[in-house]
Amino acid sequence: MSKNLTSRAEDYSKWYNELVVKADLAENSAVRGCMVIKPYGYAIWEKMQAELDRMFKETGHQNAYFPLFVPKSLFEAEEKNAEGFAKECAVVTHYRLQNDPDNEGKLRVDPEAKLEEELIVRPTSEAIIWNTYRGWIQSYRDLPILINQWANVVRWEMRTRLFLRTAEFLWQEGHTAHATKAEALVEAEQMNNVYAEFAENFMAIPVIQGVKTESERFAGAVETYCIEALMQDGKALQAGTSHFLGQNFAKAFDVKFTNNEGKLDYVWATSWGVSTRLMGALIMTHSDDKGLVLPPNLAPSQVVIVPIYKNDEQFDAITEKAEGIIKDLKDLGVSCKFDKRTTHRPGAKFAQHELQGVPLRIAIGPKDIENNTIELARRDTLTKEIVQMGGLAHTIKDLLEVIQDELYNKALNYRDEHITKVDDFETFKKVLENKTGFISAHWDGTSESEQKIKELTKATIRCIPLDNELEEGVCVYSGEPSTQRVLFAKAY
RNA sequence: CGGGGUGUAGCGUAGCCCGGUUAUCGCGCCACGUUUGGGACGUGGAGGCCGCAGGUUCGAAUCCUGCCACCCCGACCA
């Protein structure tokens, strides 16, 4: 492990890449654009999964699993969806390899083994799922269908970055079917709320809920709800989306049902997802120049104990004390690891646990044995204090809650300070270049203005906030009348 | 896919222009000893088809050709 991380001020993107690798979260693999998620990174992802899965089930959803492959004829059925993803699809054309007669010891694709119909590796699963739902739905009594799947998908991206954009990524995708438009809309909004609640309460990442403009909308959706977060470098990151799909997929896959008036109608749909990209959001929201900073809710170990000793006798005394602390913490539902490795000295352990973002560190040495104390260090503030043993477990449990809240508030302050109201295009460009962050500005509602602004500034409309107040104004670019402000930013 | 760049040990590198014995240095790794309240020190050691293939040459990490991979900047994107 090399000593120092590149600082954020020096090169934010280099800092991010180094942090992901050095904190042992993930690394690049032999497959272009695909990452290996290492045990420590995967443990954090599992924490996210567990909480999201709980929330999905609490809102009435069940898990299921659909195939990795989508026959091309199904994939192309919903035209807009197909068109939107066509440029980044991996395609299976053959099903067999054979020894290469011209190249000893090598394999080649058997030209005789061409598939009748190509299979698309799913970039998203609407097609295969809606084709399946057709067989499940005849009557309004079969509705709603509320299903989620945990899966991997492939989008053949040109340029990839660990967690933020990989060719293969892990995610969950919910796909629901409803009898009425109103019910589907409620579902799409509900799941966006679930995502917002998860991001804020669990990941300590403040988000803005909104809807996408037409050009940023999911291919095939009527409305795309989203949660947008702001990273420390002032760039926005779309952290989750929930789509109201209208009857587009029902029509494309001919999914009709008889309603309670005996009339035939197409089914209404939603889909919603978050991915391993949330790992990127987590890193870029809280971490610092010493490494990862994990909110207690997401830390694989919330507390780590580092022993400091000169001989076996001291180590035994420390171990006894540590085991007592671990037991008390476990009773309160706090996870704690005892780092008793003899192969590393305390300083190296301190540095490693800081790099990996363990929220609280306890150091116990001979002095602490003597005084009935421990040294308690906070990862988020990098402060440490000597604490008496009495009531330690409760002190720690409370402190973890404080840390969780403070991380959220810190991120919220940063975010709120980086929403700038702007009314003219010159200021727009200046704020984007110098201050960065979200810009709240009037927009005339046309794709043309949106496109022009993107070309000129690289900023896109991240969302039209849901809680927007209506306000008369003129478009920051065209000067045409506008009824509300929207949020612009450069985005990941 | 366009424009630029880089490939030397696990990682970071020197050497390349101007070909010449055993390919440089640091980190990391291994062994032993001394250490342990913020990334220890000493001694010894292991590790290389110099991206791949071909060519020029008495001789190639170095020169030439082709290929591959990766990085940066664009276009695309959760």
Coordinates of C-alpha atoms (C1' of nucleotides) in Angstrom, one line a residue:
Chain A
M1 CA 0.0 0.0 0.0
S2 CA 1.6 3.2 -1.1
K3 CA 1.5 6.1 1.4
N4 CA -0.5 9.0 0.1
L5 CA -3.6 9.5 -1.8
T6 CA -3.6 12.3 -4.4
S7 CA -5.5 15.1 -2.8
R8 CA -8.9 16.2 -4.1
A9 CA -7.7 19.7 -4.8
E10 CA -4.8 18.4 -6.8
D11 CA -6.8 16.1 -9.1
Y12 CA -10.3 15.1 -8.1
S13 CA -10.7 12.4 -10.6
K14 CA -7.3 10.8 -9.8
W15 CA -8.2 11.0 -6.1
Y16 CA -11.4 9.0 -6.8
N17 CA -9.7 6.4 -8.9
E18 CA -6.9 5.9 -6.4
L19 CA -9.3 5.8 -3.5
V20 CA -11.4 3.1 -5.0
V21 CA -8.4 0.9 -5.5
K22 CA -6.4 1.7 -2.4
A23 CA -9.4 1.3 -0.1
D24 CA -9.8 -2.2 -1.6
L25 CA -13.3 -1.5 -3.0
A26 CA -12.8 -2.6 -6.6
E27 CA -10.3 -2.9 -9.4
N28 CA -10.2 -3.1 -13.2
S29 CA -10.4 -6.5 -14.6
A30 CA -9.0 -8.3 -17.7
V31 CA -12.3 -7.5 -19.4
R32 CA -12.5 -4.0 -20.9
G33 CA -14.7 -1.8 -18.9
C34 CA -15.7 -4.4 -16.4
M35 CA -14.6 -4.3 -12.8
V36 CA -13.9 -6.7 -10.0
I37 CA -15.8 -5.7 -6.9
K38 CA -13.5 -6.7 -4.0
P39 CA -14.8 -8.1 -0.7
Y40 CA -14.7 -4.8 1.2
G41 CA -16.6 -3.0 -1.6
Y42 CA -19.0 -5.8 -2.0
A43 CA -19.7 -5.7 1.7
I44 CA -20.8 -2.1 1.4
W45 CA -23.0 -2.9 -1.6
E46 CA -24.6 -5.8 0.4
K47 CA -25.5 -3.3 3.1
M48 CA -27.2 -1.1 0.5
Q49 CA -28.9 -4.2 -1.0
A50 CA -30.2 -5.4 2.3
E51 CA -31.8 -2.0 3.2
L52 CA -33.3 -1.4 -0.3
D53 CA -34.6 -5.0 -0.4
R54 CA -36.3 -4.4 3.0
M55 CA -37.8 -1.2 1.7
F56 CA -39.1 -2.8 -1.5
K57 CA -40.7 -5.6 0.4
E58 CA -42.3 -3.2 2.9
T59 CA -43.9 -1.4 0.0
G60 CA -45.4 -4.7 -1.3
H61 CA -42.8 -5.9 -3.9
Q62 CA -41.5 -9.4 -4.4
N63 CA -38.2 -10.5 -6.0
A64 CA -38.0 -12.7 -9.1
Y65 CA -35.5 -13.4 -11.8
F66 CA -35.6 -13.0 -15.6
P67 CA -33.1 -14.1 -18.2
L68 CA -29.8 -12.4 -19.0
F69 CA -30.5 -12.6 -22.8
V70 CA -33.2 -10.9 -24.8
P71 CA -34.0 -12.3 -28.3
K72 CA -33.5 -9.4 -30.8
S73 CA -37.2 -9.6 -32.0
L74 CA -38.4 -8.9 -28.4
F75 CA -35.8 -6.3 -27.8
E76 CA -36.8 -4.2 -30.8
A77 CA -40.5 -4.4 -30.0
E78 CA -40.7 -1.1 -28.1
E79 CA -39.2 1.2 -30.6
K80 CA -38.0 4.1 -28.5
N81 CA -36.5 1.8 -25.9
A82 CA -34.7 -0.2 -28.5
E83 CA -33.4 2.9 -30.3
G84 CA -32.2 4.4 -27.0
F85 CA -30.1 1.4 -26.1
A86 CA -29.1 0.0 -29.5
K87 CA -25.8 1.8 -29.7
E88 CA -24.5 0.1 -26.5
C89 CA -25.6 -3.5 -26.7
A90 CA -23.5 -6.6 -26.5
V91 CA -24.9 -9.2 -28.9
V92 CA -24.5 -13.0 -28.8
T93 CA -24.4 -14.4 -32.4
H94 CA -22.9 -17.9 -31.9
Y95 CA -23.2 -20.7 -29.4
R96 CA -20.0 -22.8 -29.9
L97 CA -16.2 -22.6 -30.2
Q98 CA -13.9 -25.1 -31.9
N99 CA -10.2 -25.6 -32.4
D100 CA -8.8 -23.3 -35.0
P101 CA -7.4 -25.4 -37.8
D102 CA -5.1 -22.5 -38.9
N103 CA -3.9 -21.7 -35.4
E104 CA -2.6 -24.5 -33.2
G105 CA -3.8 -24.4 -29.6
K106 CA -6.3 -21.5 -30.3
L107 CA -10.0 -21.5 -30.4
R108 CA -12.3 -19.8 -32.9
V109 CA -16.0 -19.3 -33.2
D110 CA -17.5 -22.2 -35.1
P111 CA -19.0 -20.6 -38.2
E112 CA -21.5 -23.5 -38.3
A113 CA -22.9 -22.5 -34.9
K114 CA -24.6 -19.2 -35.8
L115 CA -27.8 -18.5 -33.9
E116 CA -31.0 -18.3 -35.8
E117 CA -31.8 -15.2 -33.9
E118 CA -29.2 -13.0 -32.1
L119 CA -29.5 -12.6 -28.4
I120 CA -29.0 -9.2 -26.8
V121 CA -27.3 -9.2 -23.4
R122 CA -29.9 -7.1 -21.4
P123 CA -29.0 -3.4 -21.0
T124 CA -32.3 -3.3 -19.0
S125 CA -35.1 -5.9 -18.8
E126 CA -38.4 -4.2 -19.9
A127 CA -38.6 -6.3 -23.1
I128 CA -38.1 -9.8 -21.7
I129 CA -40.3 -8.9 -18.6
W130 CA -43.2 -7.4 -20.5
N131 CA -43.2 -10.3 -23.0
T132 CA -43.5 -12.5 -19.9
Y133 CA -46.2 -10.4 -18.2
R134 CA -48.4 -10.9 -21.3
G135 CA -48.9 -14.5 -20.2
W136 CA -49.6 -13.6 -16.6
I137 CA -52.3 -10.9 -17.1
Q138 CA -55.9 -11.4 -18.4
S139 CA -58.0 -9.6 -15.8
Y140 CA -57.8 -6.7 -13.5
R141 CA -57.8 -9.4 -10.8
D142 CA -54.3 -10.3 -11.9
L143 CA -53.1 -6.8 -11.2
P144 CA -51.1 -5.2 -9.8
I145 CA -47.9 -7.1 -10.4
L146 CA -45.1 -5.7 -8.2
I147 CA -41.8 -7.3 -9.0
N148 CA -38.2 -6.4 -8.4
Q149 CA -35.1 -8.3 -9.6
W150 CA -31.5 -8.0 -8.5
A151 CA -29.4 -8.5 -11.6
N152 CA -26.4 -7.5 -13.7
V153 CA -26.8 -5.6 -17.0
V154 CA -24.4 -4.7 -19.8
R155 CA -24.2 -1.4 -21.5
W156 CA -21.2 -1.1 -23.9
E157 CA -19.9 2.2 -22.8
M158 CA -17.1 4.0 -24.6
R159 CA -15.4 5.3 -21.5
T160 CA -15.7 3.6 -18.2
R161 CA -14.8 4.5 -14.6
L162 CA -14.9 2.2 -11.6
F163 CA -18.5 2.2 -10.1
L164 CA -19.6 5.3 -11.9
R165 CA -19.8 3.8 -15.4
T166 CA -18.8 0.2 -16.1
A167 CA -19.8 -1.9 -19.1
E168 CA -21.3 -4.5 -16.7
F169 CA -22.9 -3.3 -13.5
L170 CA -25.1 -4.6 -10.7
W171 CA -28.4 -3.1 -10.0
Q172 CA -32.0 -3.8 -9.1
E173 CA -34.8 -3.1 -11.5
G174 CA -38.4 -3.0 -10.4
H175 CA -41.1 -3.7 -13.0
T176 CA -44.7 -3.2 -12.1
A177 CA -48.0 -3.6 -14.0
H178 CA -51.2 -1.7 -13.0
A179 CA -54.8 -1.4 -14.0
T180 CA -55.0 2.3 -14.0
K181 CA -52.8 5.2 -15.0
A182 CA -53.3 6.9 -11.6
E183 CA -52.1 3.8 -9.8
A184 CA -49.0 3.5 -11.9
L185 CA -48.2 7.1 -11.4
V186 CA -48.5 6.7 -7.7
E187 CA -46.1 3.7 -7.9
A188 CA -43.5 5.6 -9.9
E189 CA -43.6 8.4 -7.4
Q190 CA -43.6 6.1 -4.4
M191 CA -40.5 4.4 -5.6
N192 CA -38.7 7.6 -6.2
N193 CA -39.6 8.5 -2.6
V194 CA -38.2 5.2 -1.5
Y195 CA -34.9 6.0 -3.2
A196 CA -34.8 9.5 -1.8
E197 CA -35.4 8.2 1.7
F198 CA -32.8 5.6 1.3
A199 CA -30.2 8.0 0.0
E200 CA -30.8 10.6 2.7
N201 CA -31.5 8.4 5.8
F202 CA -29.3 5.5 5.0
M203 CA -26.5 6.8 2.9
A204 CA -26.5 10.3 4.3
I205 CA -26.6 11.8 0.8
P206 CA -29.0 14.7 0.3
V207 CA -30.9 14.4 -3.0
I208 CA -33.3 16.5 -5.0
Q209 CA -36.3 14.8 -6.4
G210 CA -37.5 15.8 -9.8
V211 CA -38.6 14.8 -13.2
K212 CA -36.4 14.7 -16.3
T213 CA -36.9 16.7 -19.4
E214 CA -37.9 14.9 -22.6
S215 CA -34.3 14.6 -23.9
E216 CA -33.0 13.2 -20.6
R217 CA -36.0 10.8 -20.1
F218 CA -35.5 7.0 -20.1
A219 CA -36.0 5.6 -23.6
G220 CA -39.6 4.4 -23.7
A221 CA -40.8 6.3 -20.6
V222 CA -43.6 8.9 -20.4
E223 CA -42.2 10.4 -17.3
T224 CA -38.9 9.8 -15.6
Y225 CA -38.6 10.7 -11.9
C226 CA -35.1 10.9 -10.4
I227 CA -33.0 11.7 -7.4
E228 CA -30.1 14.0 -8.1
A229 CA -27.1 14.3 -5.8
L230 CA -24.2 16.8 -5.8
M231 CA -20.7 15.6 -5.5
Q232 CA -17.8 17.4 -3.8
D233 CA -16.4 18.6 -7.1
G234 CA -19.6 20.4 -7.9
K235 CA -20.8 17.9 -10.5
A236 CA -24.2 16.3 -10.3
L237 CA -24.8 12.6 -10.1
Q238 CA -28.1 10.9 -11.0
A239 CA -28.4 8.4 -8.1
G240 CA -31.7 6.7 -9.0
T241 CA -34.6 6.8 -11.5
S242 CA -38.2 5.7 -11.5
H243 CA -40.1 5.7 -14.7
F244 CA -43.8 6.0 -15.5
L245 CA -44.0 4.0 -18.7
G246 CA -47.6 4.7 -19.6
Q247 CA -49.0 1.9 -21.9
N248 CA -45.9 1.9 -24.2
F249 CA -44.6 -1.5 -23.2
A250 CA -48.1 -3.0 -22.9
K251 CA -48.8 -1.9 -26.5
A252 CA -45.5 -3.1 -27.8
F253 CA -46.0 -6.5 -26.2
D254 CA -49.7 -6.6 -26.5
V255 CA -50.4 -6.9 -22.8
K256 CA -54.2 -6.4 -22.4
F257 CA -56.6 -7.1 -19.5
T258 CA -60.3 -7.0 -18.9
N259 CA -61.2 -4.2 -16.5
N260 CA -64.0 -4.3 -13.9
E261 CA -66.4 -2.9 -16.5
G262 CA -65.7 -5.8 -18.8
K263 CA -63.7 -3.6 -21.3
L264 CA -60.3 -4.6 -22.7
D265 CA -57.5 -2.2 -22.0
Y266 CA -53.7 -2.0 -22.1
V267 CA -51.8 -2.4 -18.8
W268 CA -50.0 0.6 -17.2
A269 CA -46.4 0.2 -16.3
T270 CA -43.5 1.5 -14.2
S271 CA -39.9 0.6 -13.9
W272 CA -37.3 1.8 -11.4
G273 CA -33.6 1.1 -10.6
V274 CA -30.5 2.0 -8.7
S275 CA -27.1 0.5 -9.4
T276 CA -23.6 0.0 -8.1
R277 CA -23.2 3.6 -9.2
L278 CA -24.4 4.4 -5.7
M279 CA -21.0 3.3 -4.5
G280 CA -19.5 6.2 -6.5
A281 CA -22.0 8.6 -5.0
L282 CA -21.1 7.4 -1.5
I283 CA -17.4 7.9 -2.1
M284 CA -17.7 11.3 -3.7
T285 CA -20.1 12.7 -1.1
H286 CA -18.3 12.0 2.1
S287 CA -14.7 11.0 1.6
D288 CA -11.6 13.1 2.2
D289 CA -7.9 13.3 1.4
K290 CA -7.2 10.5 3.9
G291 CA -9.6 8.1 2.2
L292 CA -13.1 6.8 2.5
V293 CA -15.5 8.1 5.0
L294 CA -18.4 5.7 5.6
P295 CA -21.7 6.6 7.2
P296 CA -22.2 4.2 10.1
N297 CA -25.2 2.6 8.4
L298 CA -23.0 1.4 5.5
A299 CA -19.8 0.5 7.3
P300 CA -19.0 -3.3 7.2
S301 CA -17.4 -2.7 10.6
Q302 CA -18.7 0.4 12.5
V303 CA -15.9 0.2 15.1
V304 CA -12.4 -1.2 15.0
I305 CA -10.2 -1.9 18.0
V306 CA -6.4 -1.5 17.7
P307 CA -4.3 -3.0 20.5
I308 CA -1.0 -1.3 21.5
Y309 CA 1.4 -3.5 23.5
K310 CA 5.0 -4.4 24.1
N311 CA 4.6 -7.9 25.5
D312 CA 2.2 -10.9 25.7
E313 CA 1.0 -9.9 29.2
Q314 CA -0.1 -6.5 27.9
F315 CA -1.7 -8.1 24.9
D316 CA -3.7 -10.5 27.0
A317 CA -5.0 -7.7 29.2
I318 CA -6.0 -5.7 26.1
T319 CA -7.6 -8.7 24.5
E320 CA -9.8 -9.3 27.5
K321 CA -10.9 -5.7 27.6
A322 CA -11.5 -5.7 23.8
E323 CA -13.7 -8.8 24.0
G324 CA -15.8 -7.2 26.7
I325 CA -16.3 -4.1 24.5
I326 CA -17.2 -6.2 21.5
K327 CA -19.8 -8.1 23.4
D328 CA -21.4 -5.0 24.8
L329 CA -21.5 -3.4 21.4
K330 CA -22.9 -6.5 19.8
D331 CA -25.8 -6.5 22.3
L332 CA -26.6 -3.0 21.1
G333 CA -26.4 -4.0 17.5
V334 CA -23.1 -2.3 16.8
S335 CA -20.5 -4.2 14.7
C336 CA -16.9 -4.1 15.9
K337 CA -13.7 -5.7 14.7
F338 CA -10.6 -6.4 16.8
D339 CA -7.6 -5.8 14.7
K340 CA -5.1 -8.1 16.4
R341 CA -2.8 -8.7 13.5
T342 CA 0.8 -9.1 14.6
T343 CA 2.1 -8.3 11.2
H344 CA 1.3 -4.6 11.2
R345 CA 2.2 -1.9 13.7
P346 CA -0.4 0.4 15.2
G347 CA 0.4 3.3 12.9
A348 CA -0.1 1.2 9.8
K349 CA -3.4 0.0 11.1
F350 CA -4.6 3.5 11.9
A351 CA -3.8 4.6 8.4
Q352 CA -5.5 1.6 6.8
H353 CA -8.7 2.0 8.8
E354 CA -8.8 5.7 7.9
L355 CA -8.3 4.8 4.3
Q356 CA -11.2 2.3 4.5
G357 CA -13.5 4.7 6.3
V358 CA -14.2 2.8 9.6
P359 CA -16.4 5.3 11.5
L360 CA -14.9 4.8 14.9
R361 CA -11.5 3.6 16.1
I362 CA -10.7 2.4 19.6
A363 CA -7.1 2.2 20.6
I364 CA -6.2 0.3 23.8
G365 CA -2.7 0.4 25.3
P366 CA -1.0 -0.1 28.7
K367 CA -2.0 3.3 29.9
D368 CA -5.6 2.6 29.2
I369 CA -5.4 -0.7 31.1
E370 CA -4.0 1.2 34.0
N371 CA -6.6 4.1 33.9
N372 CA -9.6 2.1 32.8
T373 CA -10.0 4.2 29.6
I374 CA -9.7 3.8 25.8
E375 CA -8.8 6.2 23.1
L376 CA -11.8 6.9 20.8
A377 CA -11.1 8.4 17.3
R378 CA -13.8 9.6 14.8
R379 CA -13.1 9.0 11.2
D380 CA -15.3 11.9 9.9
T381 CA -13.8 14.7 12.0
L382 CA -10.4 13.0 12.6
T383 CA -10.7 14.0 16.3
K384 CA -9.8 11.7 19.2
E385 CA -10.4 11.7 22.9
I386 CA -9.8 9.6 26.0
V387 CA -13.0 8.0 27.2
Q388 CA -13.8 6.2 30.5
M389 CA -14.9 2.6 30.2
G390 CA -18.1 3.1 32.1
G391 CA -21.1 3.1 29.7
L392 CA -18.8 2.9 26.7
A393 CA -21.1 0.8 24.4
H394 CA -23.9 3.3 24.8
T395 CA -21.6 6.2 24.3
I396 CA -20.5 4.6 21.0
K397 CA -23.9 3.7 19.8
D398 CA -25.1 7.3 20.4
L399 CA -22.0 8.7 18.8
L400 CA -22.5 6.6 15.6
E401 CA -26.0 8.2 15.3
V402 CA -24.5 11.6 15.7
I403 CA -21.9 10.8 13.0
Q404 CA -24.6 9.6 10.6
D405 CA -26.6 12.8 11.2
E406 CA -23.6 15.1 10.9
L407 CA -22.4 13.5 7.7
Y408 CA -25.8 14.2 6.2
N409 CA -25.9 17.7 7.5
K410 CA -22.5 18.5 6.2
A411 CA -23.4 17.2 2.8
L412 CA -26.7 19.1 2.9
N413 CA -25.0 22.3 3.7
Y414 CA -22.5 21.9 0.9
R415 CA -25.3 21.0 -1.5
D416 CA -27.5 23.9 -0.5
E417 CA -24.6 26.4 -0.7
H418 CA -24.1 25.1 -4.3
I419 CA -27.5 25.8 -5.6
T420 CA -27.2 29.2 -7.3
K421 CA -30.1 31.2 -8.7
V422 CA -29.1 32.8 -12.0
D423 CA -31.0 35.0 -14.3
D424 CA -28.6 35.8 -17.2
F425 CA -26.4 33.6 -19.4
E426 CA -23.1 35.3 -18.7
T427 CA -23.5 34.7 -14.9
F428 CA -24.7 31.2 -15.7
K429 CA -21.4 30.4 -17.5
K430 CA -19.3 32.1 -14.7
V431 CA -21.0 30.2 -11.9
L432 CA -20.6 27.0 -13.8
E433 CA -16.9 27.6 -14.3
N434 CA -16.0 29.0 -10.9
K435 CA -18.4 28.1 -8.2
T436 CA -19.8 24.9 -9.9
G437 CA -22.8 23.0 -8.5
F438 CA -26.5 23.3 -9.4
I439 CA -27.8 26.4 -11.2
S440 CA -31.4 27.2 -10.7
A441 CA -32.5 29.1 -13.8
H442 CA -35.5 29.7 -16.0
W443 CA -35.9 27.6 -19.1
D444 CA -38.3 28.1 -22.0
G445 CA -39.2 24.4 -22.1
T446 CA -37.8 23.7 -25.5
S447 CA -35.3 21.0 -26.4
E448 CA -33.6 23.5 -28.7
S449 CA -32.6 25.8 -25.8
E450 CA -31.6 22.8 -23.7
Q451 CA -29.4 21.5 -26.4
K452 CA -27.8 24.9 -27.1
I453 CA -27.0 25.4 -23.4
K454 CA -25.4 21.9 -23.3
E455 CA -23.3 22.7 -26.3
L456 CA -22.1 26.0 -25.0
T457 CA -21.6 25.1 -21.3
K458 CA -21.6 21.3 -21.0
A459 CA -24.3 21.7 -18.4
T460 CA -27.6 19.7 -18.7
I461 CA -30.9 20.0 -17.0
R462 CA -30.6 17.6 -14.2
C463 CA -34.2 17.8 -13.2
I464 CA -37.3 19.9 -12.8
P465 CA -37.7 19.7 -9.0
L466 CA -40.9 18.2 -7.8
D467 CA -41.4 20.9 -5.1
N468 CA -40.8 23.7 -7.6
E469 CA -42.7 27.0 -7.0
L470 CA -44.2 28.5 -10.1
E471 CA -42.6 31.8 -10.9
E472 CA -42.8 34.1 -13.9
G473 CA -39.5 34.7 -15.7
V474 CA -37.6 34.5 -18.9
C475 CA -35.4 31.7 -20.2
V476 CA -31.7 32.2 -19.3
Y477 CA -30.7 31.4 -22.8
S478 CA -33.5 32.4 -25.2
G479 CA -35.3 35.1 -23.3
E480 CA -38.6 33.4 -24.0
P481 CA -41.2 33.4 -21.2
S482 CA -40.9 30.7 -18.5
T483 CA -43.1 29.6 -15.6
Q484 CA -40.5 27.9 -13.4
R485 CA -36.8 27.4 -12.7
V486 CA -35.1 24.1 -13.4
L487 CA -31.7 22.8 -12.1
F488 CA -28.8 22.7 -14.4
A489 CA -25.3 21.2 -13.7
K490 CA -22.4 19.4 -15.2
A491 CA -23.1 15.8 -14.5
Y492 CA -21.3 12.4 -14.2
Chain B
rC1 C1' -15.3 6.0 -33.7
rG2 C1' -11.9 10.8 -34.6
rG3 C1' -7.2 13.5 -32.3
rG4 C1' -3.0 12.9 -29.0
rG5 C1' 0.1 9.8 -25.8
rU6 C1' 2.2 5.5 -23.2
rG7 C1' 3.7 0.2 -22.8
rU8 C1' 10.5 -2.1 -18.8
rA9 C1' 9.4 -7.0 -11.8
rG10 C1' 3.0 -6.6 -8.1
rC11 C1' 3.2 -0.8 -8.4
rG12 C1' 5.9 3.6 -9.8
rU13 C1' 10.2 4.4 -12.9
rA14 C1' 15.9 5.1 -15.3
rG15 C1' 18.0 3.5 -19.8
rC16 C1' 15.8 4.5 -25.9
rC17 C1' 17.4 10.2 -29.3
rC18 C1' 23.3 8.2 -30.4
rG19 C1' 22.4 -0.4 -30.7
rG20 C1' 27.6 -3.2 -27.3
rU21 C1' 29.2 -7.5 -21.2
rU22 C1' 25.3 -9.0 -15.5
rA23 C1' 18.7 -3.7 -17.5
rU24 C1' 18.6 1.3 -13.0
rC25 C1' 16.4 3.1 -8.6
rG26 C1' 12.2 3.4 -5.0
rC27 C1' 7.9 1.1 -2.9
rG28 C1' 6.0 -3.6 -2.1
rC29 C1' 7.3 -9.0 -1.3
rC30 C1' 10.3 -13.1 1.5
rA31 C1' 13.9 -14.6 5.8
rC32 C1' 16.2 -13.4 10.4
rG33 C1' 16.9 -9.9 14.3
rU34 C1' 15.6 -5.5 16.9
rU35 C1' 10.8 -3.0 17.4
rU36 C1' 5.2 -1.6 18.6
rG37 C1' 0.5 5.3 21.9
rG38 C1' 0.3 7.7 14.0
rG39 C1' 2.4 4.5 7.9
rA40 C1' 9.5 1.0 12.1
rC41 C1' 14.8 -0.1 11.4
rG42 C1' 19.1 -3.2 10.1
rU43 C1' 21.1 -7.3 7.3
rG44 C1' 20.4 -10.8 3.6
rG45 C1' 17.2 -12.5 -0.5
rA46 C1' 13.6 -13.6 -4.4
rG47 C1' 11.3 -11.5 -8.5
rG48 C1' 12.1 -9.4 -15.7
rC49 C1' 10.0 -13.6 -22.9
rC50 C1' 11.9 -4.7 -21.7
rG51 C1' 3.3 -5.3 -24.6
rC52 C1' 3.1 -9.2 -28.9
rA53 C1' 4.8 -10.7 -33.9
rG54 C1' 8.2 -10.0 -37.7
rG55 C1' 12.4 -7.4 -39.8
rU56 C1' 17.5 -4.8 -40.1
rU57 C1' 22.3 -6.1 -37.6
rC58 C1' 28.0 -9.9 -35.6
rG59 C1' 24.8 -7.9 -31.7
rA60 C1' 18.1 -4.9 -30.3
rA61 C1' 14.7 -2.6 -24.3
rU62 C1' 17.2 0.9 -27.9
rC63 C1' 16.4 1.2 -35.2
rC64 C1' 12.1 -0.3 -38.9
rU65 C1' 7.1 -2.6 -40.0
rG66 C1' 2.5 -4.6 -38.4
rC67 C1' -0.6 -5.8 -34.4
rC68 C1' -2.6 -5.5 -29.3
rA69 C1' -3.6 -3.1 -24.8
rC70 C1' -4.1 1.0 -21.8
rC71 C1' -4.5 6.4 -20.7
rC72 C1' -6.0 11.6 -21.9
rC73 C1' -9.2 14.9 -25.0
rG74 C1' -13.9 14.8 -28.1
rA75 C1' -18.8 12.2 -29.5
rC76 C1' -22.0 8.6 -26.3
rC77 C1' -23.8 7.5 -21.3
rA78 C1' -27.0 5.1 -15.2

